[in-house]
Each structure stands twice: as structure tokens, then as C-alpha cells.
Amino acid sequence: MARAEHDFSKGSISRNILALAAPMTAAQLINVLYSVVDRIYLGRLPGHLALTGLGLVTPIISIIMGFANLCGTGGAPLCSIHRGKGDPDEAERILGNSFTLLLIFGAAVTAVFLIFQRPILYLFGASDTTYPYAAAYMTIYLLGTVFVMIGLGMNPFITSQGFGATGMMTVGLGAIVNIVLDPIFIFALDMGVRGAALATIIAQACSAVWVLRFLTGKRAILKLRLRYMALELKRVKAIISLGLSGFFMNLTTSLVQVVCNATLQAYGGDLYVSVMTIINSLREVFFMPVQGLTNGAQPVTGYNYGAGQYSRVRSSIRFSTTVTVVYAAVFWAAAMAFPGLLIQVFSSEPEVIEAGIPALRIYFLLFVFMSLQMAGQGVFVGLGRSRQAIFFSLLRKAVINAPLTVILPIWMGTTGVFVAEAVSQLIGGLACILTMYFTVYRPLRNLPDAPPQPEGGKEAVL
């Protein structure tokens, strides 16, 4: 009976999506608290150097999350598709191979960033005054990379099975631990940025333990089994191929953050690096519901695609895209109307607020179009179309945003950095959603639905 409850080929599409998207959205928002809470607390320390130092580490955190997404967003949709086909054995093999890849990537990333820490931070825009803060946070955070990888990378395998509330608890547990420990370590123990990093990795360790206990426990439909952890080339290729979309999204986000920090350092100094840190924090907070919705739709879309229920796939696309755009429009209105209030959540320094208000308005000017890219890209990932997903991950940030971030400030100064983001949102969003419509949504209407499975059919073999 528990397995039948997670059959996405039955019942209302909107209800199925929201049943996953609601807890996943909450989970995404809670997950952002890991870094955002750190920034709020550090922003209350005298001056803005601690906040700037943490902002310099943000691209590195994005890269680590990218490797987690490489395995999580690569393996979980494949598990949903194979569950829809009635092949749980292959789904568990994909789960096991994804876990092994996470461990390998986690160890490699930790070693590389620890060895080349100093040149990387200066390349990313550090100055002699901000480097000590960035290095202090980065060193401790890197020691917990494997915990971060397991918590973020394996949680999609919980939600893809229909256990959205359990997936939410993964990050909820970590967030509570982080929020409690942050003020103790930062202020009571006077550890500053080191305390923020230590609180974060302890929290991530708690999340990792929670994930592993569930995936090896009795409730899981697909379990993490030792015999399926040996890597097999065919599955590794499939996981990485599909996961490259999420990986490149984080990698290009990191690339743009590096280019932005370096450019702002050259044209505006540490002040504008602080402003960008605040804007990135707001983007993460308000962008997460969009990502939560698209991630919630992916298991439903992939499952129905694997089951041959193409009309339900189209319904899933319509619903997730509509809700995504409506939400983005609400946030856009808030950003345009109350930029000063949003900035003051992180800093009350007059110079930061004065520089941040126009920057924030420009940065989020075309945010609605960015939501269109997330909706379209979510469809590509959910259906296992890795090439399109990868292409649009690279197009907006690596091809459009990063070059414009370097070119526009030549004539526009620091304003050019924020204009580059707005332009990339417009072009990237329209290109992605139109491509998805003409290559996926319209062709699906010509495909007949497969006959419904009898009771005790596919899911009974699980």
C-alpha cells in the first residue's frame, strides 16, 4: 500500500506535484539558511570585511554543491524513470553508483581546494584585508565537504520516491542545528567566521546521517545497498550525463560570482563585493521556491514519461511553469518596491544600503524570465534530456553573463555588472522555454497514452 501511494501515474497532477514541491520548497528554503544565516550574523560584526570574506567563499560552495547535484540531479530522475517502467533493481543500482560517485568527488574536491586555497581566493577577488576572513571560513568548511555532498546529493533520492516530508526533514534538521550553533560559536565563543563554518559542517553532518539512515531503513522503496555501490561504466555515464545540467548550473553560477567579485573589486572595491554578497543571498532565498517547485515536478514528470502517460506529462509541464512564473512575478514586485528593507536584513551600514538599492533593482529587473529557464530546464532534466539541459545551463551564464560582466563595466562601471545579469536572464529564459515548448511540449500531444496498469502491476513488483 505504501508503494501505491507513490504511484505518480494516478490522481491529480497538481496534487502530486504539490505533495512533493511543498516540502521540497520548504527544504530548499531551509537549506539556504545554512549560508544566509551565516551572512546575517557575520553582517552584524563591525565593518563589512567578514561578510565580504564569506562572499568570496560562495563560489567555492557553489562548486561543491555542483558536484552534489552532478550525482543527485543526475541519478534521482533516472530512478524515477526506471520506477515508472517497473524496474526497481536498476533504480537501486543507479542509487548505489550515485553514492559512490559522491564520496569520490567529495574527497577530490576537498584535497584540491585545500592545496590551492590561497591562489584560488585571490583569483576569486580577495584582497589582503579580506583574505584572512575567507581563508578561515573556507578551511573549516572544506573539512566537512563529504557531509555536504551526502546530505545534498542523496536527498533527491528520498524525494524522488515520494517522501517529500522526509526530504524536508533532512535539511530541516541541519538548519535547526546551524541556527542554534551559529550565535554560540560566532559570538559567545568569539570564533567569528570560523564559528560560522564550524556550525555549518556540524549541521551538514547531522543531515548526512539522517539521509543514510532513511535510505538504508525499512521505509525506503529504493534502498542504498552495499552490493550496488561498485561503479559500472554504463550507469556512471548515464548519471553524469544527466547530472551535468545541475553541475554546470552551479559551476557557471560560481564562474559568474568569481567574475563579478573580481570585476567589482577592480571598479568599486570591497564595498561592492559586500553588496553582491547580499544580492546573492537574496537571490538564493527567493530563487529556492522556484527550484523547489521544478524539482518537485521532476519525479512526477519522469515517472509518467516512463509509464507512457504523455498527457499527464503535458499537464505537469503546464502546471509547474504557470506556478513558477506567478511566484517569480510576486518576488519581482517585492524587490522593486522594497530594496532597502531587503538589504537591511543583512547590513545596516548606510554606505552598503546606498550602493545596494540601485544595484538590487537592476539585478532583479528581469527575474521573471529567469523563472522560465528554470521551468524549461526542469522539464529537460525530468525527461532525461541531458544535452538540452546542459546547453541552457551554459548558455545563460558562461556564454552571455560572464562575458558581459567583463565588457559592460568598461563603459558603465559597477552598474555594468548588474546589467549583465538582467540581460542574461532575458535571453537565457526566453531561449530555454521556447526550445522546451517546440521540442517537448508540442510533440508530446501526438503520442498516445499507454494503457493503464492493472492493480498490482508495476508497482507490485517493488
XYZ file of C-alpha atoms in Angstrom:
462
model
C 0.000 0.000 0.000
C 2.803 2.439 0.788
C 4.165 1.920 -2.699
C 0.804 2.562 -4.324
C 0.672 5.911 -2.556
C 3.778 6.926 -4.500
C 2.406 5.989 -7.944
C 2.502 9.325 -9.795
C 0.527 7.986 -12.768
C -2.670 8.241 -10.729
C -4.590 11.126 -9.167
C -4.394 14.850 -9.794
C -1.169 16.067 -11.419
C -1.229 19.313 -9.459
C -1.782 17.428 -6.204
C 1.074 15.024 -6.949
C 3.436 17.878 -7.764
C 2.456 19.988 -4.767
C 2.722 16.976 -2.447
C 6.415 16.862 -3.367
C 7.025 20.521 -4.198
C 5.671 21.933 -0.925
C 8.099 20.064 1.343
C 10.874 20.326 -1.250
C 10.373 24.088 -1.467
C 10.467 24.299 2.302
C 13.574 22.130 2.226
C 15.238 24.385 -0.345
C 14.450 27.476 1.716
C 15.721 25.819 4.871
C 18.851 24.712 3.022
C 19.602 28.303 2.037
C 19.520 29.188 5.736
C 22.861 27.397 6.103
C 24.663 30.175 4.262
C 22.193 33.028 4.659
C 22.056 32.787 8.455
C 25.858 32.849 8.490
C 25.783 36.038 6.407
C 23.154 37.679 8.601
C 25.193 37.040 11.744
C 28.523 37.977 10.167
C 26.937 41.121 8.730
C 26.352 42.266 12.320
C 30.064 42.186 13.122
C 31.805 45.600 12.976
C 32.607 46.654 9.400
C 31.807 44.566 6.332
C 35.055 42.605 5.925
C 33.737 39.376 7.493
C 30.688 39.438 5.199
C 32.904 40.172 2.196
C 35.227 37.304 3.115
C 32.311 34.884 3.257
C 31.125 36.184 -0.116
C 34.492 35.230 -1.595
C 33.978 31.623 -0.476
C 30.485 31.479 -2.008
C 31.782 30.403 -5.461
C 33.600 27.501 -3.829
C 30.426 26.456 -2.018
C 28.617 26.615 -5.379
C 31.194 24.287 -6.919
C 30.802 21.792 -4.066
C 27.032 21.918 -4.467
C 27.563 21.419 -8.195
C 29.292 18.090 -7.612
C 26.464 17.082 -5.260
C 23.964 17.986 -7.994
C 26.016 16.046 -10.530
C 25.095 12.861 -8.675
C 21.757 13.847 -7.122
C 20.013 15.505 -10.067
C 21.678 13.008 -12.376
C 20.689 9.849 -10.549
C 17.316 10.703 -8.975
C 15.423 11.424 -12.250
C 16.791 8.184 -13.695
C 15.476 6.357 -10.623
C 12.032 7.894 -11.209
C 12.029 6.838 -14.855
C 13.022 3.254 -14.023
C 10.443 3.118 -11.227
C 7.832 4.178 -13.754
C 8.999 1.379 -16.048
C 8.696 -1.144 -13.212
C 12.457 -1.804 -12.902
C 13.357 -1.196 -9.223
C 16.545 -3.274 -9.422
C 18.099 -0.907 -11.969
C 16.888 2.072 -9.952
C 18.736 0.782 -6.866
C 21.888 0.191 -8.895
C 21.759 3.828 -10.004
C 21.274 4.867 -6.361
C 24.316 2.876 -5.231
C 26.555 4.155 -8.028
C 25.493 7.743 -7.303
C 26.536 7.381 -3.664
C 29.976 6.066 -4.594
C 30.495 8.948 -7.013
C 29.583 11.407 -4.257
C 32.275 10.002 -1.967
C 34.916 10.141 -4.707
C 34.074 13.689 -5.779
C 33.880 14.862 -2.161
C 37.378 13.626 -1.355
C 38.843 15.065 -4.558
C 37.248 18.497 -4.148
C 38.431 18.734 -0.542
C 42.035 17.972 -1.473
C 42.208 20.348 -4.443
C 40.741 23.375 -2.667
C 42.831 22.877 0.475
C 46.057 22.609 -1.508
C 45.391 25.636 -3.736
C 43.427 27.718 -1.247
C 45.469 30.941 -1.331
C 45.798 31.406 -5.118
C 42.141 30.443 -5.618
C 40.847 33.036 -3.151
C 42.960 35.821 -4.644
C 41.792 34.774 -8.104
C 38.219 34.966 -6.828
C 38.646 38.617 -5.800
C 40.210 38.535 -2.329
C 42.317 41.442 -1.101
C 44.948 41.428 1.635
C 42.306 42.651 4.108
C 39.598 40.119 3.214
C 41.782 37.039 2.615
C 42.146 36.088 6.329
C 38.357 36.032 6.757
C 37.795 33.995 3.595
C 40.583 31.515 4.383
C 39.360 30.977 7.941
C 35.848 30.058 6.769
C 37.000 28.034 3.757
C 39.445 25.789 5.648
C 36.891 24.578 8.182
C 34.068 24.287 5.637
C 36.186 22.099 3.348
C 36.798 19.603 6.142
C 33.067 18.878 6.081
C 32.747 18.587 2.301
C 31.832 14.889 2.356
C 28.968 15.618 4.765
C 27.726 18.366 2.454
C 27.945 16.062 -0.549
C 25.994 13.241 1.106
C 23.287 15.480 2.535
C 22.669 17.419 -0.683
C 23.437 14.673 -3.174
C 21.443 11.824 -1.664
C 18.378 13.756 -0.531
C 16.889 13.847 -4.083
C 16.691 10.039 -3.937
C 14.348 10.369 -0.964
C 12.041 12.940 -2.548
C 12.022 11.153 -5.924
C 10.407 8.167 -4.187
C 7.572 10.400 -2.983
C 8.814 11.040 0.561
C 8.809 14.813 0.298
C 8.286 15.446 4.011
C 11.225 13.195 4.883
C 13.378 15.064 2.375
C 12.355 18.324 4.011
C 13.404 16.958 7.389
C 16.872 16.259 6.018
C 17.656 19.935 5.624
C 15.298 20.991 8.423
C 17.370 19.075 10.943
C 20.581 20.629 9.685
C 19.126 24.134 9.599
C 17.939 23.947 13.206
C 21.361 22.776 14.350
C 23.027 25.542 12.321
C 20.766 28.306 13.615
C 21.298 27.216 17.223
C 25.080 26.834 16.949
C 25.815 29.985 14.900
C 25.368 32.604 17.656
C 27.084 30.334 20.175
C 30.194 29.832 18.058
C 30.322 33.280 16.414
C 29.564 35.493 19.415
C 29.574 33.530 22.692
C 32.806 31.676 21.901
C 34.141 34.635 19.869
C 35.099 32.412 16.912
C 33.848 34.794 14.195
C 33.897 33.337 10.693
C 35.446 30.108 11.980
C 32.436 29.629 14.217
C 30.047 30.109 11.291
C 31.893 27.472 9.266
C 32.046 25.002 12.157
C 28.323 25.363 12.837
C 27.596 24.706 9.164
C 29.581 21.494 8.829
C 28.197 20.071 12.104
C 24.715 20.778 10.760
C 25.535 19.124 7.437
C 26.881 16.075 9.255
C 23.521 15.698 11.029
C 21.724 15.890 7.661
C 24.037 13.290 6.145
C 23.358 10.820 8.976
C 19.595 11.351 8.590
C 19.728 10.655 4.826
C 21.766 7.481 5.204
C 19.540 6.132 7.957
C 16.451 6.561 5.800
C 17.903 5.120 2.579
C 19.116 2.036 4.447
C 15.954 1.697 6.534
C 12.632 -0.115 6.139
C 10.517 2.786 4.836
C 12.542 3.415 1.689
C 11.131 1.938 -1.536
C 14.559 2.049 -3.160
C 17.362 1.252 -0.713
C 21.067 2.029 -0.619
C 22.695 -1.413 -0.791
C 26.402 -2.189 -0.494
C 26.318 -4.680 -3.377
C 25.203 -1.938 -5.795
C 27.919 0.574 -4.885
C 30.564 -0.833 -7.241
C 30.779 1.576 -10.161
C 29.626 0.376 -13.575
C 30.634 2.450 -16.580
C 27.244 2.450 -18.301
C 25.420 3.750 -15.233
C 28.141 6.253 -14.362
C 27.878 7.720 -17.850
C 24.089 7.971 -17.582
C 24.226 9.627 -14.140
C 26.922 12.115 -15.078
C 25.381 12.890 -18.453
C 22.058 13.902 -16.930
C 23.627 15.438 -13.811
C 25.850 17.747 -15.845
C 22.909 20.130 -16.142
C 22.752 20.734 -12.381
C 26.550 20.649 -12.195
C 27.023 23.267 -14.889
C 24.309 25.418 -13.349
C 26.316 25.552 -10.119
C 29.650 25.737 -11.927
C 28.546 28.637 -14.117
C 26.993 30.319 -11.073
C 30.387 30.020 -9.434
C 32.093 31.333 -12.573
C 29.846 34.386 -12.676
C 30.329 35.003 -8.954
C 34.090 34.910 -9.421
C 33.962 37.253 -12.408
C 31.555 39.576 -10.586
C 33.676 39.705 -7.430
C 36.889 40.315 -9.355
C 35.291 42.996 -11.552
C 33.580 44.718 -8.619
C 36.833 44.628 -6.664
C 38.566 46.377 -9.570
C 35.884 49.031 -10.160
C 34.333 49.506 -6.707
C 36.449 47.785 -4.032
C 35.381 45.697 -1.045
C 32.144 47.677 -0.619
C 30.655 46.412 -3.867
C 31.789 42.848 -3.169
C 29.721 43.116 0.026
C 26.759 44.434 -1.968
C 26.992 41.475 -4.361
C 27.190 39.078 -1.403
C 23.902 40.483 -0.091
C 22.245 40.334 -3.529
C 23.376 36.736 -3.993
C 21.927 35.903 -0.575
C 18.559 37.386 -1.544
C 18.657 35.587 -4.877
C 19.240 32.277 -3.116
C 16.362 32.847 -0.696
C 13.797 33.896 -3.297
C 15.051 31.572 -6.009
C 14.714 28.443 -3.892
C 10.906 28.138 -4.151
C 11.295 28.167 -7.928
C 13.867 25.415 -7.704
C 11.761 23.530 -5.157
C 8.764 23.571 -7.486
C 10.707 22.445 -10.550
C 12.456 19.724 -8.528
C 9.093 18.620 -7.150
C 7.700 18.328 -10.661
C 10.627 16.259 -11.983
C 9.754 12.921 -10.279
C 6.128 13.275 -11.407
C 7.125 14.193 -14.952
C 9.766 11.478 -15.208
C 7.572 8.767 -13.682
C 4.673 9.475 -16.076
C 7.066 9.670 -19.009
C 8.483 6.275 -18.102
C 4.929 4.915 -17.732
C 3.914 6.299 -21.141
C 1.307 8.709 -19.718
C 2.156 11.589 -22.053
C -0.979 13.663 -21.462
C -0.068 13.752 -17.778
C 3.460 14.840 -18.681
C 1.991 17.817 -20.569
C -0.245 18.642 -17.594
C 2.784 18.560 -15.318
C 4.649 20.970 -17.590
C 1.732 23.398 -17.749
C 1.179 23.430 -14.013
C 4.802 23.786 -12.922
C 5.530 26.530 -15.471
C 2.466 28.585 -14.523
C 3.089 28.445 -10.791
C 6.785 29.226 -11.281
C 6.061 32.381 -13.291
C 3.400 33.630 -10.865
C 5.737 33.216 -7.899
C 8.609 34.953 -9.706
C 6.349 37.905 -10.512
C 5.451 38.314 -6.820
C 9.107 38.345 -5.784
C 9.970 40.773 -8.582
C 7.364 43.204 -7.261
C 8.809 42.959 -3.738
C 12.371 43.539 -4.971
C 11.354 46.601 -6.972
C 9.226 48.110 -4.180
C 11.298 47.397 -1.043
C 15.009 47.045 -1.961
C 16.225 48.959 1.091
C 14.319 46.779 3.549
C 15.667 43.611 1.929
C 19.252 44.862 2.151
C 18.878 45.838 5.810
C 18.226 42.206 6.714
C 21.964 41.688 6.126
C 23.531 45.085 6.810
C 22.540 48.381 8.389
C 25.609 50.299 7.197
C 24.468 53.418 5.267
C 27.108 53.076 2.545
C 26.104 49.477 1.839
C 22.403 50.383 1.646
C 23.062 53.391 -0.596
C 25.136 51.364 -3.069
C 22.901 48.317 -2.822
C 19.471 49.756 -3.664
C 20.100 50.642 -7.336
C 22.229 47.522 -7.793
C 19.472 45.250 -6.469
C 16.790 46.808 -8.681
C 18.885 46.347 -11.816
C 19.936 42.801 -10.923
C 16.350 41.576 -10.436
C 14.764 43.699 -13.174
C 14.027 40.703 -15.441
C 13.815 37.955 -12.809
C 10.547 36.593 -14.253
C 12.379 35.466 -17.388
C 14.880 33.598 -15.230
C 11.982 31.547 -13.845
C 11.137 30.496 -17.410
C 14.593 28.989 -17.784
C 14.217 27.034 -14.552
C 10.835 25.699 -15.668
C 12.127 24.646 -19.077
C 15.348 23.183 -17.761
C 13.453 21.247 -15.105
C 11.456 19.547 -17.853
C 14.602 18.568 -19.747
C 16.148 17.052 -16.609
C 12.931 15.269 -15.594
C 12.717 13.581 -19.001
C 16.389 12.625 -19.076
C 17.258 15.039 -21.941
C 20.750 15.842 -20.783
C 22.029 17.670 -23.876
C 19.378 20.393 -23.807
C 19.663 20.761 -20.028
C 23.446 21.163 -20.245
C 23.266 23.609 -23.144
C 20.956 26.037 -21.366
C 22.956 25.769 -18.150
C 25.980 27.012 -20.074
C 24.224 29.499 -22.337
C 22.906 31.987 -19.814
C 25.877 32.305 -17.503
C 29.014 31.160 -19.340
C 28.126 32.429 -22.835
C 26.085 35.554 -22.005
C 26.553 36.653 -18.403
C 30.273 36.193 -17.756
C 31.486 37.997 -20.912
C 29.057 40.894 -20.399
C 30.206 41.187 -16.766
C 33.704 41.902 -18.038
C 32.748 44.077 -21.042
C 29.935 46.335 -19.779
C 31.817 47.815 -16.769
C 34.328 49.318 -19.198
C 31.644 51.885 -20.080
C 29.191 51.564 -17.172
C 31.425 50.926 -14.154
C 29.988 48.741 -11.381
C 26.473 49.185 -12.836
C 27.528 47.070 -15.820
C 27.953 44.007 -13.587
C 24.302 44.120 -12.547
C 23.043 44.950 -16.050
C 24.845 41.847 -17.361
C 22.751 39.655 -15.050
C 19.473 41.207 -16.189
C 20.317 40.798 -19.875
C 21.304 37.154 -19.402
C 18.022 36.434 -17.597
C 16.023 37.790 -20.537
C 17.883 35.987 -23.312
C 18.504 32.717 -21.447
C 14.954 32.433 -20.134
C 13.244 33.010 -23.481
C 15.624 30.692 -25.357
C 15.093 27.824 -22.896
C 11.309 27.973 -22.550
C 10.711 28.322 -26.315
C 13.025 25.398 -27.067
C 11.235 23.240 -24.483
C 7.843 24.160 -25.950
C 8.717 23.291 -29.549
C 10.860 20.205 -28.866
C 8.998 18.609 -25.938
C 5.588 20.025 -25.104
C 4.085 20.216 -28.608
C 5.424 16.831 -29.854
C 4.013 15.041 -26.777
C 0.442 15.799 -27.812
C 0.884 13.480 -30.799
C 1.865 10.494 -28.630
C -0.946 8.223 -27.346
C -1.005 7.282 -23.668
C -0.063 3.725 -22.752
C -2.896 1.527 -21.389
C -3.245 1.975 -17.601
C -1.508 -0.656 -15.497
C -3.777 -3.080 -13.589
C -3.801 -3.056 -9.809
C -0.804 -4.980 -8.514
C 1.062 -4.338 -11.787
C 4.305 -2.479 -11.998
C 4.439 -1.135 -8.509
C 3.593 -4.553 -7.038
C 6.998 -5.875 -8.033
C 8.645 -3.305 -5.825
